[in-house]
Coordinates of C-alpha atoms and ligand atoms in Angstrom, one line a residue:
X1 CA 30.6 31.2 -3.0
X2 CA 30.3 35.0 -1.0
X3 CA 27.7 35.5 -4.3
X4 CA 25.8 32.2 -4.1
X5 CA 25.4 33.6 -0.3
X6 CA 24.6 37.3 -1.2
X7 CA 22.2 36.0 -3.2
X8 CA 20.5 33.5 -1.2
X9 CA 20.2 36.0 1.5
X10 CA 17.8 38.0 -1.1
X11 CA 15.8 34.3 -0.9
X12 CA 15.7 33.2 2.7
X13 CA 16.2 35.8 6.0
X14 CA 20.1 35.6 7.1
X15 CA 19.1 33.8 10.0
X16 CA 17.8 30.5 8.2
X17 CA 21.1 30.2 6.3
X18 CA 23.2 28.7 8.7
X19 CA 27.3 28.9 8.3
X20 CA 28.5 28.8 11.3
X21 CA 30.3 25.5 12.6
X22 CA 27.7 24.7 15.9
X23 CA 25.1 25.9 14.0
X24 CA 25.4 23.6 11.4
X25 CA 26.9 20.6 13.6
X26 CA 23.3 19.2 14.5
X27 CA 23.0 19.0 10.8
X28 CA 25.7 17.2 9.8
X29 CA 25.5 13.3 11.9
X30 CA 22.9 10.7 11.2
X31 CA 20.7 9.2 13.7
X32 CA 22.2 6.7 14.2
X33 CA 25.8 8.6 14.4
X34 CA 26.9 6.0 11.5
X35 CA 27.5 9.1 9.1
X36 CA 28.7 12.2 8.8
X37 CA 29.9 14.9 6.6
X38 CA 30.7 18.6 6.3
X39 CA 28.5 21.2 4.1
X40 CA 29.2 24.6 3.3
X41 CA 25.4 25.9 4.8
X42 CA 22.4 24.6 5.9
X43 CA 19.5 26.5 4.9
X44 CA 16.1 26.1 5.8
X45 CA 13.2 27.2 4.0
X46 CA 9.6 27.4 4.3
X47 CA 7.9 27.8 1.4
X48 CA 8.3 25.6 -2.0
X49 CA 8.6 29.1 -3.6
X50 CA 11.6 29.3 -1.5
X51 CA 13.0 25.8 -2.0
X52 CA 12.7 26.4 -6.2
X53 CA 14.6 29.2 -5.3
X54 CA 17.3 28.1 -4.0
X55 CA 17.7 24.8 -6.1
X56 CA 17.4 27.4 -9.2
X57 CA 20.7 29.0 -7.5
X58 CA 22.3 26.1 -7.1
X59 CA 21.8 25.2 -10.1
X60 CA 23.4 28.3 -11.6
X61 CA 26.4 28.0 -8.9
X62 CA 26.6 23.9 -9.7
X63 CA 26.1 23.4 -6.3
X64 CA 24.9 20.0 -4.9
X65 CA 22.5 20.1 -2.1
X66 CA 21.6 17.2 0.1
X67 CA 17.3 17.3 1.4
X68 CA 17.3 16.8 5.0
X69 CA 14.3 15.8 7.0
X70 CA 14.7 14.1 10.7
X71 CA 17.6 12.7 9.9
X72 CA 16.8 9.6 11.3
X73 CA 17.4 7.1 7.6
X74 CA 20.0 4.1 8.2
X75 CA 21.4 4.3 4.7
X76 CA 23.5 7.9 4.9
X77 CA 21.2 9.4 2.3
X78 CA 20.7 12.9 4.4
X79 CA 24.0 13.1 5.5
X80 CA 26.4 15.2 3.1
X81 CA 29.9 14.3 1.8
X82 CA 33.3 15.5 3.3
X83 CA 34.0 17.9 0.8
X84 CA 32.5 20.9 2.4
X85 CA 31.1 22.4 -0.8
X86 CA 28.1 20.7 -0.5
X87 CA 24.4 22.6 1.1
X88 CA 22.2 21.0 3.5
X89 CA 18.5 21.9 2.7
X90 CA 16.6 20.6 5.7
X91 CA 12.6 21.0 5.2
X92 CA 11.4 21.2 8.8
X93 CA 10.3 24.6 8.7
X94 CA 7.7 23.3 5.7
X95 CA 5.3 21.5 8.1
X96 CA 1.8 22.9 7.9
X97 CA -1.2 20.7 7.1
X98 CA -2.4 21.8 4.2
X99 CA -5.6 20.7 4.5
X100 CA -7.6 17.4 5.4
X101 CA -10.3 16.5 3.1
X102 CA -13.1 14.4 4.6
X103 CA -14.8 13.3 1.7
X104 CA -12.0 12.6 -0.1
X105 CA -10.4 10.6 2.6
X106 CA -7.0 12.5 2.3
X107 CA -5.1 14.9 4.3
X108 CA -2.2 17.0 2.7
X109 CA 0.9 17.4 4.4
X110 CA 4.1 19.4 3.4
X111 CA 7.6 17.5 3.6
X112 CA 8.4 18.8 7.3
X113 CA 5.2 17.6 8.9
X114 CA 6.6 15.0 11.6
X115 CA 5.3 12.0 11.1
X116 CA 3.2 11.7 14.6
X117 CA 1.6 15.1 14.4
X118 CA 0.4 13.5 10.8
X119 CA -0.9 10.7 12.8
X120 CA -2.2 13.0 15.4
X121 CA -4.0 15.6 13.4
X122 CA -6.0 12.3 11.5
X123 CA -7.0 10.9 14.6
X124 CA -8.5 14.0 16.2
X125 CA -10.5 14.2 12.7
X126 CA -11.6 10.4 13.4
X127 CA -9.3 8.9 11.1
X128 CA -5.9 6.4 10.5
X129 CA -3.0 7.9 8.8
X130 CA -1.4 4.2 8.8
X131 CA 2.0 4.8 8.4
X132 CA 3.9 3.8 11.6
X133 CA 7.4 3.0 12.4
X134 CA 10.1 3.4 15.7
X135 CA 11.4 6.6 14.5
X136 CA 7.8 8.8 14.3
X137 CA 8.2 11.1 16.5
X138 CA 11.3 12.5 14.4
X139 CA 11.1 11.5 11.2
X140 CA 9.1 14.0 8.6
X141 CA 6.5 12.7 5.9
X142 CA 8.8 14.0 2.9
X143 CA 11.5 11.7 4.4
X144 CA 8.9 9.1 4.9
X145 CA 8.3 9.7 0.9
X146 CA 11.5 9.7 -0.4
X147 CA 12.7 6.4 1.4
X148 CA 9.7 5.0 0.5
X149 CA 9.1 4.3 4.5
X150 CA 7.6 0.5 5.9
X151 CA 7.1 0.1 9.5
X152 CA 4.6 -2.0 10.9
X153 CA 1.2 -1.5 9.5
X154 CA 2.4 -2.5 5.8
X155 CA 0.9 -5.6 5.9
X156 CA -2.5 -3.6 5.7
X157 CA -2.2 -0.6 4.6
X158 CA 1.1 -1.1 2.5
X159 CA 4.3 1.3 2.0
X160 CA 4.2 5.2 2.0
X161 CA 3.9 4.5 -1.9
X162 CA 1.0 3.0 -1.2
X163 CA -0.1 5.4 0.5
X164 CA 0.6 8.5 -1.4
X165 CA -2.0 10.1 -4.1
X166 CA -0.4 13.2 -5.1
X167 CA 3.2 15.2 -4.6
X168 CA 4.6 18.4 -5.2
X169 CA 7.9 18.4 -6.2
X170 CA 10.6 20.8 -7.0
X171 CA 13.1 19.6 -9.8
X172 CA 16.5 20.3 -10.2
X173 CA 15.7 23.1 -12.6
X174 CA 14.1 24.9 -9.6
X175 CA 10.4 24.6 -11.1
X176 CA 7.7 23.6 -9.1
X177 CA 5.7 20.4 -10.3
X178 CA 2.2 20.6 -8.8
X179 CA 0.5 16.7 -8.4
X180 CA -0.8 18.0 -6.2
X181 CA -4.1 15.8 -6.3
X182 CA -6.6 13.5 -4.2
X183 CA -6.9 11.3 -7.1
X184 CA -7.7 7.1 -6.5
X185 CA -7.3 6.6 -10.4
X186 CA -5.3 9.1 -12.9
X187 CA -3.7 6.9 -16.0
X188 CA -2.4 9.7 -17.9
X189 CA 0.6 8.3 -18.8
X190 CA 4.1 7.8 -16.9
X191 CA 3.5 7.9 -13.1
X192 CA 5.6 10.7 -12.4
X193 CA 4.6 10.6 -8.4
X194 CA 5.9 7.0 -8.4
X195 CA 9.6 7.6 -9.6
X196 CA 9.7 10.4 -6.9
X197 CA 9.0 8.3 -3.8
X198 CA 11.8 6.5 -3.0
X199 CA 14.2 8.1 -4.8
X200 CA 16.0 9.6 -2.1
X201 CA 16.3 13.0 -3.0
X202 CA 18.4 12.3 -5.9
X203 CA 15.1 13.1 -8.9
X204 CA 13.7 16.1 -6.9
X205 CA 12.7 17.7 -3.6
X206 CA 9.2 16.4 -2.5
X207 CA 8.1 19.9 -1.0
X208 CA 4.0 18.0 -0.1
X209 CA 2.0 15.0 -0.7
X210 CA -1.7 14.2 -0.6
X211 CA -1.8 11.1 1.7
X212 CA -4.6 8.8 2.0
X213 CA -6.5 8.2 5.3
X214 CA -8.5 5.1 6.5
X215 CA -11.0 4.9 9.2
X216 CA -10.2 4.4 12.4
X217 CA -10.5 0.5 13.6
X218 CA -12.9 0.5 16.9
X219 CA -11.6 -2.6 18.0
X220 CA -7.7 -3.6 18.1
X221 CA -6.1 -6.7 20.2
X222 CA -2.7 -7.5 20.6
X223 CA -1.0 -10.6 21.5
X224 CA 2.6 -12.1 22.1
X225 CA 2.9 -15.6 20.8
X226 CA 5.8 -18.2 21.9
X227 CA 7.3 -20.2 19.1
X228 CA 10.3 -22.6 18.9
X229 CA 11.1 -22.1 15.5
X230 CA 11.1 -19.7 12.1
X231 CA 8.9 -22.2 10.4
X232 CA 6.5 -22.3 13.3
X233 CA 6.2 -18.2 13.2
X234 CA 5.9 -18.8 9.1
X235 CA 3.1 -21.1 10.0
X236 CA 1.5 -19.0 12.2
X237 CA 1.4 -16.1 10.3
X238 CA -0.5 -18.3 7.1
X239 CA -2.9 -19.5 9.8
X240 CA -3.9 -16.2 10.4
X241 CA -3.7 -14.9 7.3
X242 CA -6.2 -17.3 6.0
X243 CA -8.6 -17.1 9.6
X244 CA -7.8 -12.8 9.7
X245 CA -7.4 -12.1 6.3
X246 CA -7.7 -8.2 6.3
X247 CA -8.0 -8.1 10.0
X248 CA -4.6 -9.1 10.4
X249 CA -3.0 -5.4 11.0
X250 CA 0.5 -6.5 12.8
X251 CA 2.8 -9.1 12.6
X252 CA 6.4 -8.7 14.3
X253 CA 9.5 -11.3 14.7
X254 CA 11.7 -10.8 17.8
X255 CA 13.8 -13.3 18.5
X256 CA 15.6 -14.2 21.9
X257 CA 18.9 -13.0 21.7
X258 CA 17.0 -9.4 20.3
X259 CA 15.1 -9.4 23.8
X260 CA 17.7 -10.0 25.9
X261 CA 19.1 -7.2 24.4
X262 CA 16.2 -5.3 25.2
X263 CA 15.8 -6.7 28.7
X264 CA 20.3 -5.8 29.2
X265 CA 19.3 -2.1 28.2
X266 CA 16.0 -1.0 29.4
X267 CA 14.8 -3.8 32.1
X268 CA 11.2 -2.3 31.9
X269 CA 11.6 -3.6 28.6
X270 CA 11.4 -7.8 29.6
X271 CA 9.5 -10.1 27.4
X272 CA 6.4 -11.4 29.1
X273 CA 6.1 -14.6 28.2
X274 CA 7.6 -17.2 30.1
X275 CA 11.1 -18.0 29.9
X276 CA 11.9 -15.9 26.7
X277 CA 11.3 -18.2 24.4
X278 CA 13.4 -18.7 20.6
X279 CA 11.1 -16.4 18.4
X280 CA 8.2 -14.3 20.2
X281 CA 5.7 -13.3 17.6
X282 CA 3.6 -9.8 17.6
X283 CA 0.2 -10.2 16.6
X284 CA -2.4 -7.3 16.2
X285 CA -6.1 -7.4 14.7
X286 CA -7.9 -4.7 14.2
X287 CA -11.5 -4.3 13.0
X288 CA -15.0 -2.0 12.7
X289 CA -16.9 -4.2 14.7
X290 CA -17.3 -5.0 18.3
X291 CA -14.2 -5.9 20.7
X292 CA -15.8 -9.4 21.4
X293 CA -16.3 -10.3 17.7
X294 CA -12.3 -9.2 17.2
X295 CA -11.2 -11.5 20.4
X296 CA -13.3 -14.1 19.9
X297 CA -11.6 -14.7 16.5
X298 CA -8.4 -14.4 17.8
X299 CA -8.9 -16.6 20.6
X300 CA -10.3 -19.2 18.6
X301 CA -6.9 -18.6 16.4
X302 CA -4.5 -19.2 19.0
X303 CA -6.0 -22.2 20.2
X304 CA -5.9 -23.6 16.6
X305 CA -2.2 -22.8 16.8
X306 CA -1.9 -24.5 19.8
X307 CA -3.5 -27.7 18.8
X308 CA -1.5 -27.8 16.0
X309 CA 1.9 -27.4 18.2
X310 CA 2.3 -23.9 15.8
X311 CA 3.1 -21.8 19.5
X312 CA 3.6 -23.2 22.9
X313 CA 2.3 -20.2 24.5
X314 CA 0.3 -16.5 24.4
X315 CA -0.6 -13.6 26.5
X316 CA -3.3 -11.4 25.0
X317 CA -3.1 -7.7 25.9
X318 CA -5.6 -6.8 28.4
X319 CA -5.9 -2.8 28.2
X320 CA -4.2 -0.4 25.8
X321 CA -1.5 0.0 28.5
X322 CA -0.5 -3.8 27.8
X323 CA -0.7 -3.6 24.3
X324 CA 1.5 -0.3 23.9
X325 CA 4.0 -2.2 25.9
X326 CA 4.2 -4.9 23.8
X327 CA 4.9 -2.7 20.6
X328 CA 7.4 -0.7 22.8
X329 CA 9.0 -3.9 23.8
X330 CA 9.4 -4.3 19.8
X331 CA 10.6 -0.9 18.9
X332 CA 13.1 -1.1 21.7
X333 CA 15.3 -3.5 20.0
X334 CA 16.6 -0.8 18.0
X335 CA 17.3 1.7 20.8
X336 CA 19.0 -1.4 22.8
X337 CA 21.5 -2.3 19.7
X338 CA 22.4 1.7 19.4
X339 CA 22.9 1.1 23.4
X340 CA 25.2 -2.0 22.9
X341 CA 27.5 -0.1 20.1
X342 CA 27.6 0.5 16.4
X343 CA 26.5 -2.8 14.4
X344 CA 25.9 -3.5 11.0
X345 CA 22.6 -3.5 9.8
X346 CA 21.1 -5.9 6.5
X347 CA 17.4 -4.4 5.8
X348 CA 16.1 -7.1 4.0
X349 CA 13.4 -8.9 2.3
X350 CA 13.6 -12.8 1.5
X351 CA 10.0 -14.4 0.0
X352 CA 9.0 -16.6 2.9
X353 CA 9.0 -19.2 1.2
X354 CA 12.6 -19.3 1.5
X355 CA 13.1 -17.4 4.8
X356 CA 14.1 -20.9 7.4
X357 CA 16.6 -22.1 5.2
X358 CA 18.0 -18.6 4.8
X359 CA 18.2 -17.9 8.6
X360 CA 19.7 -21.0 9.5
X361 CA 22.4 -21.4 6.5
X362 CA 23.3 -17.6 6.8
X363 CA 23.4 -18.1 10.7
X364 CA 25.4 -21.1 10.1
X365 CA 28.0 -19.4 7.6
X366 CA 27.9 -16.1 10.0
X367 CA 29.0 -18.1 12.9
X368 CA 31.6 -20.1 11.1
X369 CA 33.0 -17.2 9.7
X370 CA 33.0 -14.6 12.3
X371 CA 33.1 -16.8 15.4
X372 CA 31.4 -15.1 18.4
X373 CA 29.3 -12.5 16.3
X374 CA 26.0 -11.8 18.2
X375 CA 23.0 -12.1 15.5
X376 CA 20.1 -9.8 16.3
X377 CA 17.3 -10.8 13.7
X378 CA 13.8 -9.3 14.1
X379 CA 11.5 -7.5 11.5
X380 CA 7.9 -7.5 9.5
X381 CA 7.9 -10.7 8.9
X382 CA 4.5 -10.3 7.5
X383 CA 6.2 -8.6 4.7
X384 CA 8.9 -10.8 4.8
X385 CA 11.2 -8.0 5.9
X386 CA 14.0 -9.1 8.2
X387 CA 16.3 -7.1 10.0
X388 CA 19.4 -9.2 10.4
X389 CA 21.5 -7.3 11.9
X390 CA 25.1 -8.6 13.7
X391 CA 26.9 -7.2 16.6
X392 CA 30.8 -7.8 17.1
X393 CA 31.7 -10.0 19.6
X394 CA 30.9 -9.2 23.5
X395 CA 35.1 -7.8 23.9
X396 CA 35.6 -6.5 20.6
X397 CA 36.1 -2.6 19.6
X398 CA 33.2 -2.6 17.8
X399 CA 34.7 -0.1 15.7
X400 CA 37.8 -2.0 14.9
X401 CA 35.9 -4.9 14.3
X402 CA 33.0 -3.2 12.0
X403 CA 35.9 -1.8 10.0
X404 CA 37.6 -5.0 9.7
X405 CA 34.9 -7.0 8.9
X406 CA 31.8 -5.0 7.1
X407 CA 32.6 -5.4 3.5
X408 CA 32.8 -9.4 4.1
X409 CA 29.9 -9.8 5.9
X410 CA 27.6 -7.7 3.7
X411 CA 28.9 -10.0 1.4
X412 CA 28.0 -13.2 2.9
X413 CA 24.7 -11.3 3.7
X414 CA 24.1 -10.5 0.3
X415 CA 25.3 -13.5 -1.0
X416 CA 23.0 -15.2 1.0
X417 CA 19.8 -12.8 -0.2
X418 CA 21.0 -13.1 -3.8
X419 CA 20.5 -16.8 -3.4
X420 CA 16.5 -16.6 -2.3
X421 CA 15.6 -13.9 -4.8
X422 CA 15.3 -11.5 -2.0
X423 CA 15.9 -7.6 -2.0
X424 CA 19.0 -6.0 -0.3
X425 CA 16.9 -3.2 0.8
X426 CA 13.2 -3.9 2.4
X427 CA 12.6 -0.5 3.4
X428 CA 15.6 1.9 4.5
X429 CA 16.5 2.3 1.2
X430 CA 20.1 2.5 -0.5
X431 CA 21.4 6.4 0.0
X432 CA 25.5 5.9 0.5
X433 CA 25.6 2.8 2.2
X434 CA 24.3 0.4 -0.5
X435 CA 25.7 2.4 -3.4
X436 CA 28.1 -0.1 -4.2
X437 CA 26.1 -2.8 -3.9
X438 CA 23.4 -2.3 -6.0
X439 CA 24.5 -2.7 -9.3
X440 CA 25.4 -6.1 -9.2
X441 CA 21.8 -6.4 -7.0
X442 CA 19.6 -4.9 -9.7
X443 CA 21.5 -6.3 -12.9
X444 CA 23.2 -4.2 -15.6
X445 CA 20.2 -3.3 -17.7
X446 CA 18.3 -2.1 -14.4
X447 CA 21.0 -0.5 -13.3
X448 CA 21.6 1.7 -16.5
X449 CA 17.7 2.6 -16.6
X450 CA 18.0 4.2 -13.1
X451 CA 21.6 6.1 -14.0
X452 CA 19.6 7.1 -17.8
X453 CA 16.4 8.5 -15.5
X454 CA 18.8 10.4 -12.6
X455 CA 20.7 11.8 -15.9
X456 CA 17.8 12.8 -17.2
X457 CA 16.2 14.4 -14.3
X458 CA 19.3 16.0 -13.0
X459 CA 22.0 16.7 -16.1
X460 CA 23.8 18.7 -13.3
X461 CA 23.8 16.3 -10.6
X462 CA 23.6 18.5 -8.2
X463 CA 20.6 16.5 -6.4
X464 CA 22.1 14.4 -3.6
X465 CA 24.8 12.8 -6.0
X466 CA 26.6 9.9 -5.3
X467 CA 23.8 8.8 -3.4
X468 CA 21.3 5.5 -4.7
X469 CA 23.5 6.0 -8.2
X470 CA 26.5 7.6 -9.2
X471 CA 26.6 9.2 -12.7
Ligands
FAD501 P1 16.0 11.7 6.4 O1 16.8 10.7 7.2 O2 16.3 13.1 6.8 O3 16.3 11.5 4.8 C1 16.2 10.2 4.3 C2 16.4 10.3 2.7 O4 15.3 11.1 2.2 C3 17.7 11.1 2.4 O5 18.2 10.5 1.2 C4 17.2 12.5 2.1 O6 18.1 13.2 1.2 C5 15.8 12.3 1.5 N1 14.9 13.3 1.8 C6 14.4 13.7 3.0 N2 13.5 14.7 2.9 C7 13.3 14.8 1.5 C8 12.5 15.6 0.7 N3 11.6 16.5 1.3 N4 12.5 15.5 -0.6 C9 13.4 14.7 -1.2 N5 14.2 13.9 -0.5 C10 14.2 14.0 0.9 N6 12.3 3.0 8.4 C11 11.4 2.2 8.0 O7 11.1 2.1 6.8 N7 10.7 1.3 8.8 C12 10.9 1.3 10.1 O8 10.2 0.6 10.9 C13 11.8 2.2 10.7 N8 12.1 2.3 12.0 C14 13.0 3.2 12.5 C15 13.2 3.2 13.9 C16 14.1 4.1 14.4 C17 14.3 4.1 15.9 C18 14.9 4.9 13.5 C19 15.9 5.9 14.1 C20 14.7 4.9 12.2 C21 13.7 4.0 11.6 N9 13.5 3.9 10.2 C22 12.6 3.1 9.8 C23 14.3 4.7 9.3 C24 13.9 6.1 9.0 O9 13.1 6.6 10.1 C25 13.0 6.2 7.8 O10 13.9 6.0 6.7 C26 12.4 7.6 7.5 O11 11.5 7.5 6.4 C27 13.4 8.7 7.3 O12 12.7 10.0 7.4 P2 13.5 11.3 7.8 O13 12.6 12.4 7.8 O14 14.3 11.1 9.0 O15 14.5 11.4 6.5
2HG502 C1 12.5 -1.4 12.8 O1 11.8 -2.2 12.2 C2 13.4 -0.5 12.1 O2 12.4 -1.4 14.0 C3 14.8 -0.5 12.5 O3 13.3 -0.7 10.7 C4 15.5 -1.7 12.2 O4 17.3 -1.3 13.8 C5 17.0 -1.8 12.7 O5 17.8 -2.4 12.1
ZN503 ZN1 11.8 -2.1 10.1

């Protein structure tokens, strides 16, 4: 180990290769403080000359290294094992702009870049950089990459995949793979960028990424809808899907006991519509053209909705004040669970299709099973991605009871998505906390095609192993 260090120190300055205990301690714990591990060092570079360098010295010490961005993933994926031989490489000192490209409609980003200066730097320049989610102000866009990020704007503008043209990428032999390109169509053969994002950090370090940018809307409204039931919100979310169409740029689930949650934690935070009602619905619309021609539709929406008993009630935002609070009132929920103690989070996706008989026959099974469980269940339910997400009983330890009781009600959880054809993970991704799970969730001959591709890409495994697959 003393030469993997002398010789690192030739690579980065002494003072980005941290060893010391409280140095590294802000390294080592999750977000969420769900997981955490020891490492041997954190280093942090700021070149991607400097990041091959170091993988190419691991490689030659068989060191595993674990890429770090914000931290801020729910799956474990960042956060290293408990061995203490493994190395931290955390990329937020790689966080220029490379460069923005008008014409091109792209800006280029290295993997430190938080995710809100991204945002901010299109914005001044006129433009969208769509991707938004609770955690932007943290989270870094090489992070965003390899989870293959949601949020709220998918429904428009799609994932970060979709959003991605180009990456760099440093691969496990230390070499530098420059895709670096503003491309819209390049078939030449295997999509390399594509196996990349989402992989977790387990196929190679994504050092930067040309991202695509969008226009910014002129006009946006947002709205909070009252509805009685998951069908109803279903129902609401065709109607404006067919009325909208591509104007339809947000569409959130928050159901009661999720708000009062809210409301117990940050009282700012209550729900404006009357009474808190079952399942409150986010709505956004966003367009080119004038703010009348955007409300007008929506109004005309609502009261369809209305007449057809879809929603029992609305309030439309009145100022950007309004509307920001309604999406803070969403990404709250979040922020009030952490509040309330450690619970167990399901990230899925269930076609919609199937999604009211799989609430209320998973709810039904939850509460027979694990009497007195509090069910928090919001999401995109434009994508169909629900967070259903359960919090011990109001009493319990929640950390006796989350160790008592996680494996079985993953299970039933999973069980239940199994049953709809759904997906175990919408968009956190699998890192150490669906390890286990996946293989019976993707099937044998899936599962074998991933371990043959990480095998191939990393003979070594020293890439974030036992993370997504084990090999
Ligand atoms: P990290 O947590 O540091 O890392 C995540 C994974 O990516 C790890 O496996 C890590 O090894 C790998 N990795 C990191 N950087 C690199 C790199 N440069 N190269 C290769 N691998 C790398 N997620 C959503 O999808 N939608 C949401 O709406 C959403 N909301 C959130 C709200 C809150 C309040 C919080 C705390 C989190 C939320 N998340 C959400 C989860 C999280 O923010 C995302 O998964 C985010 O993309 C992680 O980015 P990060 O920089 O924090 O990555
Ligand atoms: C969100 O949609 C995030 O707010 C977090 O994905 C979900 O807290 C969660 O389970
Ligand atoms: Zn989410």
């Amino acid at each position: 180990m003393q030469n993997f260090i002398n010789q690192l120190s030739q690579v980065l300055e002494k003072k980005y290769i941290l060893t010391q205990d409280e140095d590294k301690a802000p390294y080592l714990t999750d977000w969420r403080k769900r997981f955490t591990g020891k490492a041997f060092a954190v280093l942090l570079p700021s070149t991607s000359n400097e990041v091959a360098a170091i993988v190419k010295l691991c490689a030659q010490y068989q060191i595993a290294l674990v890429p770090q961005g914000g931290h801020t993933g729910f799956c474990g994926g960042a956060t290293p094992d408990n061995s203490g031989k493994q190395v931290i490489l955390n990329l937020k000192r790689m966080n220029q702009i490379r460069e923005i490209d008008i014409a091109n409609q792209t800006i280029t980003l290295e993997a430190g870049c938080i995710l809100q200066s991204a945002q901010e730097k299109a914005a001044e320049n006129g433009y969208l950089f769509p991707l938004s989610l609770g955690a932007e102000g943290s989270c870094m866009i090489g992070g965003n990459l390899a989870t293959n990020a949601g949020g709220t704007n998918v429904l428009r503008y799609g994932n970060t995949r979709d959003l991605c043209l180009g990456l760099e990428v440093v691969t496990a032999k230390g070499e530098i793979w420059n895709g670096i390109k503003g491309l819209r169509k390049d078939n030449t053969g295997y999509d390399l960028r594509d196996l990349f994002i989402g992989s977790e950090g387990t196929l190679g370090i994504i050092t930067a990424a040309v991202m695509k940018l969008y226009p910014l809307p002129v006009s946006q409204w947002t709205t909070l809808v009252a509805c009685e039931n998951i069908a109803s919100t279903i129902a609401l979310l065709t109607l404006f899907q067919k009325r909208a169409n591509s104007l339809l740029t947000g569409f959130e689930m928050m159901t009661r006991e999720s708000l009062n949650l809210n409301e117990k934690h940050f009282p700012q935070m209550a729900n404006p519509l009357q009474g808190n009602p079952p399942y409150t619905v986010l709505i956004e619309l966003s367009d080119h053209e004038s703010e009348e021609h955007v409300r007008q539709l929506l109004e005309t929406i609502l009261e369809d909705a209305f007449e057809k008993s879809i929603i029992s009630d609305a309030v439309i935002a009145s100022n950007l004040t309004q509307a920001n609070s309604f999406w803070h009132m969403r990404e709250h929920i979040t922020l009030a669970q952490a509040e309330e103690g450690a619970n167990l989070k399901h990230d899925i996706t269930i076609p919609l299709s199937s999604l009211d008989s799989f609430i209320r026959e998973t709810d039904e099974l939850m509460r027979e099973k694990f009497p007195g469980v509090r069910i928090i269940n919001f999401g995109h339910l434009g994508d169909g991605n629900l967070h259903y997400n359960i919090a011990p009983p109001l009493g319990t330890d929640p950390k006796t009871f989350n160790e008592t009781n996680e494996k079985l009600i993953h299970e039933l959880v999973y069980g239940q998505v199994e049953r709809c054809k759904g997906s175990i993970s919408a968009e956190h991704g699998v890192g150490q906390l669906k390890l286990d799970d996946l293989r019976g969730h993707k099937g044998e001959v899936a599962h074998d095609l991933m371990k043959m591709l990480k095998t191939a890409l990393d003979p070594q495994n020293i890439l974030n192993p036992h993370k997504v697959v084990s090999i």
